[in-house]
Amino acid sequence: RQLRACLICGIVQNNHVFRDHGCPNCNRYVSMAGQADLVADCTSGTFDGVMAMLQPKKSWVSKFAHVNNYRPGIYAAHVYGRVPEDVEEMLTQHGITYHPRDGTADE
C-alpha cells in the first residue's frame, strides 16, 4: 500500500503522485513536487477513515470535515503526524493556520 495522506489538507493519494505532482490543494503554499523529503515530511501513511468528496462546496460532510474549499477527491478523516515547524511557519506566512488532522486540535 503506497497511499499517503497530506498532513495539511488530508487528501489521500499514492506516494508517487505526491512526489510527481505535489498536493492539489497545498501546492501554492508547499511545493512537494519533485521533493521526496518534503513529501515524507508533509504526508503520512497512517490515517483512519476516508471520505469521497465529489462536490465539496455542496456537501455538509465536507463542511464538517473542513475540506469544503478543497478540490474533489478522497480525504482521510484523521491523519496521524504533524508537519515540521518550518512548514508550519511557511503556512503562517501565507495566512494559513495549521490545524493537525489527527484530532488533537479538537481537544
XYZ file of C-alpha atoms in Angstrom:
107
model
C 0.000 0.000 0.000
C 1.563 3.238 -1.166
C -1.281 5.527 -0.097
C -0.419 8.630 1.891
C -2.498 11.497 3.236
C -1.460 15.145 3.248
C -0.903 16.376 6.798
C -2.222 19.809 5.820
C -5.448 19.110 3.910
C -5.946 15.344 4.321
C -6.228 14.374 0.645
C -5.232 10.748 0.014
C -3.047 9.898 -2.995
C -0.375 7.427 -3.986
C 3.114 8.332 -2.815
C 4.326 8.735 -6.409
C 1.510 11.225 -7.175
C 2.603 13.432 -4.260
C 6.214 13.054 -5.412
C 5.481 13.770 -9.088
C 2.721 16.396 -8.823
C 2.535 17.505 -5.183
C -0.702 18.109 -3.328
C -3.515 19.560 -5.464
C -4.706 21.720 -2.544
C -1.458 22.769 -0.889
C 0.945 23.309 -3.810
C 0.503 27.076 -3.682
C 1.930 27.028 -0.128
C 4.149 23.935 -0.004
C 5.525 22.658 -3.303
C 6.115 18.937 -2.749
C 6.519 18.013 -6.424
C 9.954 16.549 -7.029
C 10.951 16.798 -3.358
C 10.842 13.338 -1.765
C 11.975 14.673 1.633
C 9.164 17.226 1.728
C 6.636 14.579 0.668
C 7.828 12.394 3.556
C 7.586 15.339 5.989
C 4.189 16.634 4.856
C 2.323 13.354 4.285
C 1.631 10.287 6.389
C 0.884 6.665 5.625
C -1.006 6.433 8.916
C -4.582 7.636 8.620
C -8.091 6.498 9.558
C -11.300 6.616 7.600
C -11.797 8.044 4.145
C -14.419 10.283 2.572
C -15.035 10.712 -1.142
C -15.760 14.351 -1.926
C -17.251 14.866 -5.366
C -18.844 18.268 -4.770
C -17.080 19.692 -1.699
C -18.836 23.073 -1.922
C -22.285 21.419 -1.639
C -21.564 18.679 0.896
C -22.348 19.064 4.599
C -19.810 16.299 5.295
C -17.062 18.308 3.590
C -18.009 21.369 5.639
C -17.916 19.309 8.841
C -14.506 17.871 7.846
C -13.196 21.320 6.808
C -12.458 20.254 3.233
C -15.237 22.207 1.510
C -12.735 24.666 -0.017
C -10.552 21.911 -1.448
C -10.655 20.007 -4.712
C -12.777 16.890 -5.198
C -11.017 13.721 -4.111
C -10.575 11.151 -1.365
C -9.856 12.616 2.091
C -8.755 10.979 5.325
C -10.893 11.563 8.419
C -7.775 11.593 10.644
C -4.127 11.810 9.593
C -1.540 10.964 12.236
C 1.560 13.129 12.454
C 2.443 16.814 12.266
C 4.168 18.956 9.693
C 7.657 20.207 10.633
C 7.905 23.593 12.338
C 9.434 25.251 9.260
C 6.457 24.150 7.143
C 4.060 25.408 9.822
C 5.877 28.767 9.770
C 5.639 28.855 5.958
C 1.875 28.301 6.203
C 1.601 31.064 8.817
C 3.429 33.455 6.475
C 0.711 32.746 3.879
C -2.005 33.467 6.436
C -2.891 29.794 6.921
C -3.418 28.459 10.444
C -2.256 24.851 10.597
C -4.715 22.522 12.310
C -3.386 18.995 12.926
C -5.679 16.478 11.227
C -5.204 13.807 13.915
C -7.944 15.104 16.184
C -5.640 16.833 18.706
C -6.931 20.256 17.633
C -10.391 19.251 18.865
C -9.131 18.684 22.402
